[in-house]
Amino acid sequence: MNNAVLEIKRLYKSFGKLKVLNDINLNVKKGEVVAVIGPSGSGKSTLLRCIKGLERYEKGEIYFNGCKLMEKDRNFRKLQQDIGLVFQHFNLFPHMTALQNVMEGLVTVKRMDKKDAEKIALSLLKKVGLEEKKDEYPSRLSGGQKQRVAIARALAMGPKLMLFDEPTSALDPELVGEVLNVIRDLAGEGMTMIIVTHEMGFAKEIADSIVFMDKGVILEQGKVEEIFKNPRHERTKMFLEKII
Ligand code: ADP
Ligand code: MG
């Protein structure tokens, strides 16, 4: 059949009177990397939060690996566990070390034995280059290190889809590269990903397709070269000119 990991059909979401998502349709194939760009307030974070099941929406359907995501469904929590979300501001547990942060979901959600969880967490900290920081608390880590721990924590759950919400926009410029390297490695391993980003060079390099959102709608969507070379809409053109 089709190999879509994610299918969003006619999604509508409002906050009170404010229409934030307006007829969003999006397909993401297995192994595809989609970069979502667009001005602040256009609904990018809300879209990711809807996919991860953190927001209710009025209308529309989200299918994940062919299963419709529905809150009342018995499988809902299980399906949501397969979707990793990395936030702009890391959201690490401040009272836990790097290692404990990465282990947490394995122990509390997946009910894994502590020893096994620790093994997995250590291998993931190694993967993001932070094995030697395993016993540090978040307050003693740089922004880039915190974000890499946050990525390791998301990966610990064995996600089939990773969502990144401006993962580098809270970082000092010199720390951006180390986080992008980790995301680039994931792309190389074939992880399916949606990345909201303002790093246009990075989007161009690793994304298979670009989605441009404006005022709650997907204004354009297409291959990276098409969008950057020949944006069809004036607003996309203006946005790209401003940001690059
Ligand atoms: P983006 O990530 O593209 O900057 P957001 O999805 O964060 O956009 O926000 C889209 C719109 O929804 C904005 O106008 C924002 O103020 C509004 N919004 C986001 N979250 C909430 C909320 N919890 N309550 C009310 N309004 C919200
Ligand atoms: Mg946002």
Coordinates of N, CA and C and ligand atoms in Angstrom, one line a residue:
M1 N 0.8 -1.2 0.0 CA 0.0 0.0 0.0 C 0.9 1.2 0.0
N2 N 0.6 2.2 0.8 CA 1.5 3.4 0.9 C 2.4 3.3 2.0
N3 N 3.5 4.0 2.0 CA 4.5 3.9 3.0 C 4.6 5.2 3.8
A4 N 3.4 5.8 4.0 CA 3.3 7.0 4.8 C 3.5 6.7 6.3
V5 N 4.4 7.4 7.0 CA 4.5 7.2 8.4 C 3.4 8.1 9.0
L6 N 3.2 9.3 8.4 CA 2.3 10.3 8.9 C 1.4 10.8 7.8
E7 N 0.1 10.8 8.1 CA -0.8 11.4 7.2 C -1.8 12.4 7.9
I8 N -1.7 13.6 7.6 CA -2.6 14.6 8.2 C -3.7 15.0 7.2
K9 N -4.9 14.9 7.6 CA -6.0 15.2 6.6 C -6.9 16.3 7.2
R10 N -7.0 17.4 6.5 CA -7.9 18.5 6.8 C -8.0 18.8 8.3
L11 N -6.8 19.1 8.8 CA -6.7 19.4 10.3 C -7.1 20.9 10.6
Y12 N -7.9 21.1 11.5 CA -8.3 22.5 12.0 C -8.1 22.6 13.5
K13 N -7.5 23.7 13.9 CA -7.3 23.9 15.3 C -7.5 25.4 15.7
S14 N -8.2 25.7 16.7 CA -8.4 27.1 17.1 C -8.0 27.2 18.6
F15 N -7.6 28.3 19.0 CA -7.5 28.7 20.4 C -8.6 29.7 20.6
G16 N -9.7 29.4 21.2 CA -10.8 30.4 21.2 C -11.2 30.8 19.8
K17 N -11.2 32.1 19.6 CA -11.6 32.6 18.3 C -10.5 32.6 17.3
L18 N -9.3 32.4 17.8 CA -8.1 32.4 16.9 C -7.9 31.1 16.2
K19 N -8.0 31.2 14.9 CA -7.8 30.0 14.0 C -6.3 29.8 13.8
V20 N -5.8 28.7 14.3 CA -4.4 28.6 14.3 C -3.9 27.6 13.2
L21 N -4.7 26.5 13.0 CA -4.4 25.6 11.9 C -5.7 25.5 11.0
N22 N -5.5 25.7 9.8 CA -6.7 25.9 8.9 C -6.6 24.9 7.7
D23 N -7.1 23.8 7.8 CA -7.1 22.8 6.7 C -5.7 22.4 6.3
I24 N -5.0 21.8 7.3 CA -3.6 21.3 7.1 C -3.7 19.9 6.5
N25 N -3.0 19.7 5.4 CA -2.9 18.4 4.8 C -1.4 18.1 4.6
L26 N -0.9 17.0 5.1 CA 0.5 16.7 5.0 C 0.8 15.2 5.1
N27 N 1.6 14.7 4.2 CA 2.0 13.3 4.2 C 3.5 13.3 4.4
V28 N 4.0 12.4 5.3 CA 5.4 12.2 5.5 C 5.7 10.7 5.3
K29 N 6.6 10.4 4.3 CA 6.9 9.0 4.0 C 8.0 8.5 5.0
K30 N 8.1 7.2 5.0 CA 9.2 6.6 5.8 C 10.6 7.1 5.4
G31 N 11.4 7.5 6.3 CA 12.7 8.0 6.0 C 12.8 9.4 5.5
E32 N 11.6 10.0 5.3 CA 11.6 11.4 4.7 C 12.0 12.4 5.8
V33 N 12.7 13.5 5.4 CA 13.0 14.6 6.3 C 12.2 15.8 5.8
V34 N 11.3 16.3 6.6 CA 10.5 17.5 6.2 C 10.9 18.6 7.0
A35 N 11.3 19.7 6.4 CA 11.6 21.0 7.1 C 10.4 21.9 7.0
V36 N 9.9 22.4 8.2 CA 8.8 23.3 8.2 C 9.3 24.7 8.5
I37 N 9.1 25.6 7.6 CA 9.5 27.0 7.8 C 8.3 27.9 7.8
G38 N 8.5 29.1 8.3 CA 7.4 30.1 8.2 C 7.6 31.1 9.4
P39 N 6.9 32.2 9.2 CA 7.0 33.3 10.3 C 6.5 32.8 11.6
S40 N 6.9 33.5 12.6 CA 6.5 33.3 14.0 C 4.9 33.5 14.1
G41 N 4.3 32.6 14.8 CA 2.9 32.7 15.0 C 2.1 32.0 13.8
S42 N 2.8 31.3 12.9 CA 2.0 30.7 11.8 C 1.4 29.3 12.1
G43 N 1.7 28.8 13.3 CA 1.1 27.6 13.7 C 2.0 26.4 13.7
K44 N 3.3 26.6 13.5 CA 4.3 25.5 13.4 C 4.3 24.6 14.7
S45 N 4.5 25.3 15.8 CA 4.6 24.5 17.1 C 3.2 23.8 17.4
T46 N 2.2 24.5 17.1 CA 0.8 23.9 17.4 C 0.7 22.6 16.5
L47 N 1.1 22.7 15.3 CA 1.0 21.5 14.4 C 1.8 20.3 15.0
L48 N 3.0 20.6 15.5 CA 3.8 19.5 16.1 C 3.1 19.0 17.3
R49 N 2.6 19.9 18.1 CA 1.9 19.5 19.4 C 0.7 18.7 19.1
C50 N 0.0 19.0 18.0 CA -1.2 18.1 17.6 C -0.7 16.7 17.2
I51 N 0.4 16.7 16.5 CA 0.8 15.3 16.0 C 1.2 14.5 17.3
K52 N 1.9 15.2 18.2 CA 2.4 14.5 19.4 C 1.2 14.2 20.4
G53 N 0.1 14.7 20.1 CA -1.1 14.4 21.0 C -1.2 15.3 22.2
L54 N -0.5 16.5 22.1 CA -0.5 17.4 23.3 C -1.6 18.5 23.1
E55 N -2.2 18.5 22.0 CA -3.3 19.5 21.8 C -4.5 18.8 21.2
R56 N -5.6 19.3 21.6 CA -6.9 18.8 20.9 C -7.1 19.6 19.7
Y57 N -7.8 19.0 18.7 CA -8.1 19.8 17.5 C -9.6 19.5 17.2
E58 N -10.2 20.5 16.5 CA -11.7 20.4 16.3 C -12.0 19.5 15.2
K59 N -11.2 19.5 14.1 CA -11.6 18.7 13.0 C -10.3 18.1 12.3
G60 N -10.5 17.1 11.6 CA -9.4 16.5 10.9 C -8.9 15.2 11.5
E61 N -8.0 14.5 10.7 CA -7.5 13.2 11.1 C -6.0 13.2 11.0
I62 N -5.4 12.5 12.0 CA -4.0 12.3 11.9 C -3.8 10.7 12.0
Y63 N -3.1 10.2 10.9 CA -2.8 8.8 10.9 C -1.3 8.6 11.1
F64 N -1.0 7.7 12.0 CA 0.4 7.4 12.2 C 0.6 5.9 11.9
N65 N 1.5 5.6 11.0 CA 1.7 4.2 10.5 C 0.3 3.6 10.2
G66 N -0.5 4.3 9.6 CA -1.8 3.8 9.2 C -2.9 3.7 10.2
C67 N -2.5 4.0 11.5 CA -3.5 4.0 12.6 C -4.0 5.4 12.9
K68 N -5.3 5.6 13.0 CA -5.8 6.9 13.3 C -5.5 7.3 14.8
L69 N -4.9 8.4 15.0 CA -4.7 8.8 16.4 C -5.9 9.4 17.0
M70 N -6.4 8.7 18.0 CA -7.6 9.2 18.7 C -7.4 9.0 20.2
E71 N -7.7 10.1 20.9 CA -7.5 10.1 22.3 C -8.2 9.0 23.1
K72 N -9.4 8.7 22.6 CA -10.2 7.7 23.4 C -9.8 6.3 23.1
D73 N -8.9 6.2 22.1 CA -8.5 4.8 21.6 C -7.6 4.2 22.7
R74 N -7.7 2.9 22.9 CA -6.8 2.2 23.8 C -5.3 2.3 23.4
N75 N -5.1 2.4 22.1 CA -3.7 2.4 21.6 C -3.1 3.8 21.6
F76 N -3.9 4.8 21.9 CA -3.4 6.2 21.8 C -2.0 6.4 22.4
R77 N -1.9 6.1 23.7 CA -0.7 6.3 24.4 C 0.5 5.5 23.9
K78 N 0.2 4.3 23.5 CA 1.2 3.5 22.9 C 1.7 4.1 21.6
L79 N 0.8 4.5 20.8 CA 1.2 5.1 19.5 C 2.0 6.4 19.7
Q80 N 1.5 7.2 20.7 CA 2.2 8.5 21.0 C 3.7 8.3 21.4
Q81 N 3.9 7.1 22.1 CA 5.3 6.9 22.5 C 6.2 6.7 21.4
D82 N 5.7 6.4 20.2 CA 6.5 6.2 19.0 C 6.8 7.5 18.3
I83 N 6.3 8.6 18.9 CA 6.6 9.9 18.3 C 7.4 10.7 19.3
G84 N 8.6 11.1 18.9 CA 9.5 11.9 19.8 C 9.4 13.3 19.5
L85 N 9.3 14.2 20.5 CA 9.3 15.6 20.3 C 10.4 16.3 21.1
V86 N 11.2 17.1 20.4 CA 12.3 17.8 21.0 C 11.9 19.3 20.9
F87 N 11.9 19.9 22.1 CA 11.5 21.3 22.2 C 12.6 22.3 22.0
Q88 N 12.2 23.5 21.7 CA 13.2 24.6 21.6 C 14.0 24.8 23.0
H89 N 13.2 24.7 24.1 CA 13.9 25.0 25.4 C 14.2 23.7 26.2
F90 N 14.5 22.6 25.5 CA 15.0 21.4 26.1 C 14.1 20.6 27.0
N91 N 13.5 21.4 28.0 CA 12.5 20.7 28.9 C 13.1 19.5 29.6
L92 N 14.4 19.6 30.0 CA 14.9 18.5 30.8 C 14.4 18.6 32.3
F93 N 14.4 17.4 33.0 CA 14.1 17.5 34.4 C 15.3 18.0 35.1
P94 N 15.2 19.2 35.8 CA 16.3 19.8 36.4 C 16.9 19.1 37.6
H95 N 16.1 18.2 38.3 CA 16.6 17.5 39.4 C 17.2 16.2 39.1
M96 N 17.3 15.9 37.8 CA 17.9 14.6 37.4 C 19.2 14.8 36.6
T97 N 20.1 13.9 36.7 CA 21.3 14.0 35.9 C 21.0 13.7 34.4
A98 N 22.0 13.9 33.6 CA 21.8 13.6 32.1 C 21.3 12.2 32.0
L99 N 22.0 11.3 32.7 CA 21.7 9.8 32.5 C 20.3 9.5 33.0
Q100 N 19.9 10.1 34.2 CA 18.6 9.9 34.7 C 17.5 10.5 33.8
N101 N 17.8 11.6 33.2 CA 16.8 12.2 32.2 C 16.6 11.2 31.0
V102 N 17.6 10.6 30.5 CA 17.5 9.7 29.4 C 16.8 8.4 29.8
M103 N 17.0 8.0 31.0 CA 16.5 6.7 31.5 C 15.0 6.8 31.9
E104 N 14.6 8.0 32.3 CA 13.3 8.2 32.9 C 12.1 7.6 32.2
G105 N 12.0 7.8 30.9 CA 10.8 7.3 30.2 C 10.9 5.8 30.1
L106 N 12.1 5.2 30.0 CA 12.2 3.8 29.9 C 11.8 3.1 31.2
V107 N 12.1 3.7 32.3 CA 11.7 3.1 33.6 C 10.3 3.4 33.9
T108 N 9.8 4.6 33.8 CA 8.4 4.9 34.2 C 7.4 4.6 33.2
V109 N 7.7 4.8 31.9 CA 6.6 4.5 30.9 C 6.8 3.1 30.4
K110 N 8.0 2.7 30.0 CA 8.2 1.4 29.4 C 8.4 0.3 30.5
R111 N 8.4 0.7 31.8 CA 8.6 -0.2 32.9 C 9.8 -1.1 32.7
M112 N 10.9 -0.5 32.2 CA 12.1 -1.4 32.0 C 12.9 -1.5 33.3
D113 N 13.6 -2.5 33.4 CA 14.5 -2.7 34.5 C 15.5 -1.6 34.5
K114 N 15.9 -1.1 35.7 CA 16.9 0.0 35.8 C 18.2 -0.3 35.1
K115 N 18.7 -1.5 35.3 CA 20.0 -1.8 34.7 C 19.9 -1.8 33.2
D116 N 18.8 -2.3 32.6 CA 18.7 -2.3 31.1 C 18.5 -0.9 30.6
A117 N 17.7 -0.1 31.4 CA 17.4 1.3 31.0 C 18.8 2.0 31.0
E118 N 19.6 1.8 32.0 CA 20.8 2.5 32.1 C 21.8 2.2 30.9
K119 N 21.7 0.9 30.5 CA 22.6 0.5 29.4 C 22.2 1.2 28.1
I120 N 20.9 1.3 27.9 CA 20.4 2.0 26.7 C 20.7 3.5 26.7
A121 N 20.4 4.1 27.9 CA 20.7 5.5 28.1 C 22.1 5.8 27.9
L122 N 23.0 5.0 28.4 CA 24.5 5.2 28.2 C 24.8 5.2 26.7
S123 N 24.3 4.2 26.0 CA 24.6 4.1 24.6 C 24.1 5.3 23.8
L124 N 23.0 5.9 24.3 CA 22.4 7.0 23.6 C 23.2 8.3 23.9
L125 N 23.7 8.4 25.2 CA 24.5 9.5 25.5 C 25.8 9.5 24.7
K126 N 26.3 8.3 24.5 CA 27.5 8.1 23.7 C 27.2 8.6 22.3
K127 N 26.1 8.2 21.8 CA 25.7 8.5 20.4 C 25.7 10.0 20.2
V128 N 25.2 10.8 21.2 CA 25.2 12.2 21.0 C 26.5 12.9 21.6
G129 N 27.4 12.1 21.9 CA 28.8 12.6 22.3 C 28.8 13.1 23.7
L130 N 28.0 12.6 24.6 CA 28.0 13.1 26.0 C 28.1 12.1 27.1
E131 N 28.8 11.0 26.7 CA 29.0 9.9 27.7 C 29.6 10.4 29.0
E132 N 30.6 11.3 28.8 CA 31.4 11.7 30.0 C 30.6 12.7 30.8
K133 N 29.4 13.2 30.3 CA 28.6 14.1 31.1 C 27.4 13.4 31.8
K134 N 27.4 12.1 31.8 CA 26.3 11.4 32.3 C 25.8 11.8 33.7
D135 N 26.7 12.1 34.6 CA 26.3 12.4 35.9 C 26.1 13.9 36.2
E136 N 26.2 14.7 35.2 CA 25.9 16.2 35.4 C 24.4 16.5 35.4
Y137 N 24.1 17.5 36.2 CA 22.7 18.0 36.2 C 22.6 19.0 35.1
P138 N 21.4 19.2 34.5 CA 21.2 20.2 33.4 C 21.8 21.5 33.7
S139 N 21.8 22.0 34.9 CA 22.3 23.4 35.2 C 23.8 23.5 34.9
R140 N 24.5 22.4 34.9 CA 25.9 22.4 34.6 C 26.2 22.0 33.1
L141 N 25.2 22.0 32.3 CA 25.5 21.7 30.9 C 25.2 23.0 30.0
S142 N 25.9 23.0 28.9 CA 25.7 24.2 28.0 C 24.4 23.9 27.3
G143 N 23.8 24.9 26.6 CA 22.6 24.8 25.9 C 22.7 23.6 24.8
G144 N 23.8 23.6 24.1 CA 24.0 22.6 23.1 C 24.0 21.2 23.7
Q145 N 24.6 21.1 24.9 CA 24.7 19.8 25.6 C 23.3 19.4 26.1
K146 N 22.6 20.4 26.6 CA 21.2 20.1 27.1 C 20.4 19.6 26.0
Q147 N 20.5 20.2 24.8 CA 19.6 19.8 23.7 C 20.0 18.4 23.2
R148 N 21.3 18.1 23.3 CA 21.7 16.7 22.9 C 21.2 15.7 23.9
V149 N 21.2 16.0 25.2 CA 20.5 15.1 26.2 C 19.0 15.0 25.8
A150 N 18.4 16.1 25.5 CA 17.0 16.0 25.2 C 16.7 15.1 24.0
I151 N 17.6 15.2 23.0 CA 17.5 14.3 21.8 C 17.7 12.8 22.2
A152 N 18.7 12.6 23.1 CA 18.9 11.2 23.5 C 17.7 10.7 24.3
R153 N 17.1 11.6 25.1 CA 15.9 11.1 25.9 C 14.8 10.8 24.9
A154 N 14.6 11.6 23.9 CA 13.5 11.2 22.9 C 13.8 9.9 22.2
L155 N 15.1 9.7 21.9 CA 15.5 8.5 21.1 C 15.4 7.3 22.0
A156 N 15.5 7.4 23.3 CA 15.4 6.3 24.2 C 14.1 5.5 24.0
M157 N 13.1 6.2 23.7 CA 11.8 5.6 23.6 C 11.6 4.8 22.3
G158 N 12.6 4.9 21.4 CA 12.6 4.1 20.2 C 11.6 4.7 19.2
P159 N 11.6 6.0 19.0 CA 10.6 6.6 18.1 C 10.6 6.2 16.7
K160 N 9.5 6.2 16.0 CA 9.4 5.9 14.6 C 9.3 7.2 13.8
L161 N 9.1 8.3 14.5 CA 9.0 9.6 13.9 C 9.5 10.6 15.0
M162 N 10.4 11.5 14.5 CA 11.0 12.5 15.4 C 10.5 13.9 15.0
L163 N 10.0 14.7 15.9 CA 9.6 16.0 15.7 C 10.6 17.0 16.4
F164 N 11.1 18.0 15.7 CA 12.0 18.9 16.3 C 11.4 20.3 16.2
D165 N 11.2 21.0 17.3 CA 10.6 22.4 17.2 C 11.7 23.4 17.5
E166 N 12.2 23.9 16.4 CA 13.3 24.9 16.5 C 14.4 24.5 17.5
P167 N 15.0 23.3 17.2 CA 15.9 22.8 18.2 C 17.2 23.6 18.5
T168 N 17.5 24.5 17.6 CA 18.7 25.3 17.8 C 18.5 26.8 18.1
S169 N 17.2 27.2 18.1 CA 17.0 28.7 18.1 C 17.2 29.3 19.5
A170 N 17.3 28.4 20.6 CA 17.7 29.0 21.9 C 19.2 29.0 22.1
L171 N 19.9 28.6 21.2 CA 21.4 28.3 21.4 C 22.3 29.5 20.9
D172 N 23.4 29.6 21.6 CA 24.4 30.6 21.1 C 24.9 30.0 19.8
P173 N 25.2 30.9 18.8 CA 25.6 30.4 17.5 C 26.7 29.4 17.5
E174 N 27.6 29.5 18.4 CA 28.7 28.5 18.3 C 28.3 27.1 18.8
L175 N 27.1 27.0 19.4 CA 26.6 25.7 19.8 C 25.6 25.0 18.9
V176 N 25.3 25.8 17.9 CA 24.2 25.2 16.9 C 24.7 24.0 16.2
G177 N 26.0 24.1 15.8 CA 26.6 23.0 14.9 C 26.5 21.6 15.6
E178 N 26.8 21.5 16.9 CA 26.9 20.2 17.5 C 25.5 19.6 17.6
V179 N 24.5 20.4 17.7 CA 23.1 19.8 17.7 C 22.7 19.4 16.3
L180 N 23.0 20.3 15.3 CA 22.7 19.9 13.9 C 23.4 18.7 13.5
N181 N 24.6 18.5 14.0 CA 25.4 17.2 13.6 C 24.6 16.0 14.1
V182 N 24.0 16.1 15.3 CA 23.3 14.9 15.8 C 22.1 14.7 14.9
I183 N 21.4 15.7 14.6 CA 20.2 15.6 13.7 C 20.6 15.1 12.3
R184 N 21.7 15.5 11.9 CA 22.2 15.1 10.5 C 22.5 13.6 10.6
D185 N 23.1 13.1 11.7 CA 23.4 11.7 11.8 C 22.1 10.9 11.8
L186 N 21.1 11.4 12.5 CA 19.8 10.7 12.5 C 19.2 10.6 11.1
A187 N 19.3 11.7 10.4 CA 18.8 11.7 9.0 C 19.5 10.6 8.2
G188 N 20.8 10.5 8.4 CA 21.7 9.6 7.7 C 21.3 8.1 8.0
E189 N 20.7 7.9 9.2 CA 20.3 6.6 9.6 C 18.9 6.3 9.1
G190 N 18.3 7.2 8.5 CA 17.0 7.0 7.9 C 15.8 7.3 8.8
M191 N 16.0 8.0 9.9 CA 14.9 8.4 10.7 C 14.0 9.3 10.0
T192 N 12.7 9.1 10.2 CA 11.7 10.0 9.6 C 11.5 11.2 10.5
M193 N 11.6 12.4 10.0 CA 11.6 13.6 10.8 C 10.9 14.7 10.3
I194 N 10.3 15.5 11.2 CA 9.8 16.8 10.8 C 10.5 17.8 11.7
I195 N 11.2 18.8 11.0 CA 12.0 19.7 11.7 C 11.5 21.2 11.4
V196 N 11.0 21.8 12.5 CA 10.7 23.3 12.3 C 12.1 24.0 12.6
T197 N 12.5 24.8 11.6 CA 13.8 25.4 11.8 C 13.9 26.7 11.0
H198 N 14.7 27.6 11.5 CA 15.1 28.8 10.8 C 16.5 28.7 10.1
E199 N 17.1 27.5 10.3 CA 18.4 27.3 9.7 C 18.2 26.9 8.3
M200 N 18.2 27.8 7.4 CA 17.9 27.5 6.0 C 18.9 26.7 5.3
G201 N 20.2 26.9 5.6 CA 21.3 26.2 5.0 C 21.1 24.7 5.4
F202 N 20.8 24.5 6.7 CA 20.6 23.1 7.2 C 19.4 22.4 6.5
A203 N 18.3 23.2 6.4 CA 17.1 22.7 5.8 C 17.4 22.2 4.4
K204 N 18.1 23.1 3.7 CA 18.5 22.8 2.3 C 19.3 21.5 2.2
E205 N 20.2 21.4 3.1 CA 21.1 20.3 3.1 C 20.5 18.9 3.4
I206 N 19.6 18.9 4.5 CA 19.2 17.6 4.9 C 17.7 17.3 4.6
A207 N 16.9 18.3 4.3 CA 15.5 18.0 4.1 C 15.2 17.5 2.7
D208 N 14.3 16.5 2.6 CA 13.8 16.1 1.3 C 12.7 17.0 0.8
S209 N 11.9 17.6 1.7 CA 10.9 18.5 1.2 C 10.8 19.6 2.3
I210 N 10.2 20.7 1.8 CA 10.0 21.9 2.6 C 8.5 22.2 2.6
V211 N 8.1 22.6 3.8 CA 6.7 23.1 4.0 C 6.8 24.5 4.5
F212 N 6.1 25.4 3.7 CA 6.1 26.8 4.2 C 4.7 27.1 4.7
M213 N 4.7 27.4 6.1 CA 3.4 27.7 6.7 C 3.3 29.2 6.9
D214 N 2.1 29.7 6.7 CA 1.8 31.1 7.0 C 0.4 31.2 7.5
K215 N 0.2 31.9 8.6 CA -1.2 32.1 9.1 C -2.0 30.8 9.2
G216 N -1.4 29.8 9.6 CA -2.2 28.6 9.8 C -2.5 27.7 8.6
V217 N -1.9 28.1 7.5 CA -2.1 27.2 6.3 C -0.7 26.9 5.7
I218 N -0.7 25.7 5.0 CA 0.5 25.4 4.3 C 0.4 26.1 2.9
L219 N 1.2 27.1 2.8 CA 1.1 27.9 1.6 C 1.8 27.3 0.4
E220 N 3.0 26.6 0.7 CA 3.6 25.8 -0.3 C 4.3 24.6 0.3
Q221 N 4.5 23.7 -0.6 CA 5.1 22.4 -0.1 C 5.7 21.8 -1.3
G222 N 7.0 21.4 -1.2 CA 7.6 20.8 -2.3 C 9.0 20.4 -2.1
K223 N 9.7 20.0 -3.1 CA 11.1 19.6 -3.0 C 11.9 20.9 -2.7
V224 N 13.0 20.6 -2.0 CA 13.8 21.7 -1.5 C 14.2 22.7 -2.6
E225 N 14.7 22.1 -3.7 CA 15.2 23.0 -4.8 C 14.1 23.9 -5.4
E226 N 12.9 23.3 -5.5 CA 11.8 24.0 -6.0 C 11.4 25.2 -5.2
I227 N 11.3 25.0 -3.9 CA 10.9 26.0 -3.0 C 11.9 27.2 -2.9
F228 N 13.2 26.8 -2.8 CA 14.2 27.8 -2.6 C 14.5 28.5 -3.9
K229 N 14.4 27.8 -5.1 CA 14.7 28.5 -6.3 C 13.5 29.2 -6.9
N230 N 12.4 28.5 -6.8 CA 11.2 29.0 -7.5 C 9.9 29.1 -6.6
P231 N 10.0 29.9 -5.5 CA 8.8 29.9 -4.6 C 7.6 30.5 -5.5
R232 N 6.5 29.8 -5.3 CA 5.4 30.3 -6.2 C 4.7 31.5 -5.6
H233 N 4.7 31.6 -4.2 CA 4.0 32.6 -3.6 C 4.9 33.8 -3.2
E234 N 4.3 35.0 -3.3 CA 5.0 36.2 -3.0 C 5.5 36.2 -1.5
R235 N 4.6 35.6 -0.7 CA 4.9 35.6 0.8 C 6.1 34.7 1.1
T236 N 6.2 33.6 0.4 CA 7.3 32.7 0.6 C 8.6 33.4 0.1
K237 N 8.5 34.0 -1.0 CA 9.7 34.8 -1.5 C 10.2 35.8 -0.5
M238 N 9.2 36.6 0.0 CA 9.6 37.6 1.0 C 10.2 37.0 2.2
F239 N 9.6 35.9 2.7 CA 10.1 35.3 3.9 C 11.6 34.8 3.7
L240 N 11.8 34.1 2.5 CA 13.1 33.6 2.2 C 14.1 34.7 2.0
E241 N 13.7 35.8 1.4 CA 14.6 36.9 1.2 C 15.1 37.5 2.6
K242 N 14.1 37.6 3.5 CA 14.4 38.2 4.8 C 15.3 37.3 5.6
I243 N 15.1 36.0 5.5 CA 15.8 35.1 6.4 C 17.2 34.7 6.0
I244 N 17.4 34.6 4.7 CA 18.7 34.1 4.2 C 19.8 35.2 4.1
Ligands
ADP1 P1 4.7 29.2 15.6 O1 5.3 28.0 16.3 O2 4.7 29.1 14.1 O3 5.4 30.5 16.0 P2 2.5 28.7 17.3 O4 1.9 27.4 16.9 O5 3.3 28.7 18.5 O6 3.2 29.4 16.1 O7 1.3 29.7 17.5 C1 0.3 30.0 16.6 C2 -0.7 30.9 17.1 O8 -1.4 30.3 18.2 C3 -0.1 32.2 17.7 O9 -1.0 33.3 17.4 C4 -0.1 31.9 19.2 O10 -0.1 33.1 19.9 C5 -1.3 31.1 19.4 N1 -1.2 30.1 20.5 C6 -0.3 29.1 20.6 N2 -0.5 28.4 21.7 C7 -1.6 29.0 22.3 C8 -2.3 28.7 23.5 N3 -1.9 27.6 24.3 N4 -3.3 29.5 23.9 C9 -3.7 30.5 23.1 N5 -3.1 30.8 21.9 C10 -2.0 30.1 21.6
MG2 MG 7.0 27.8 17.5

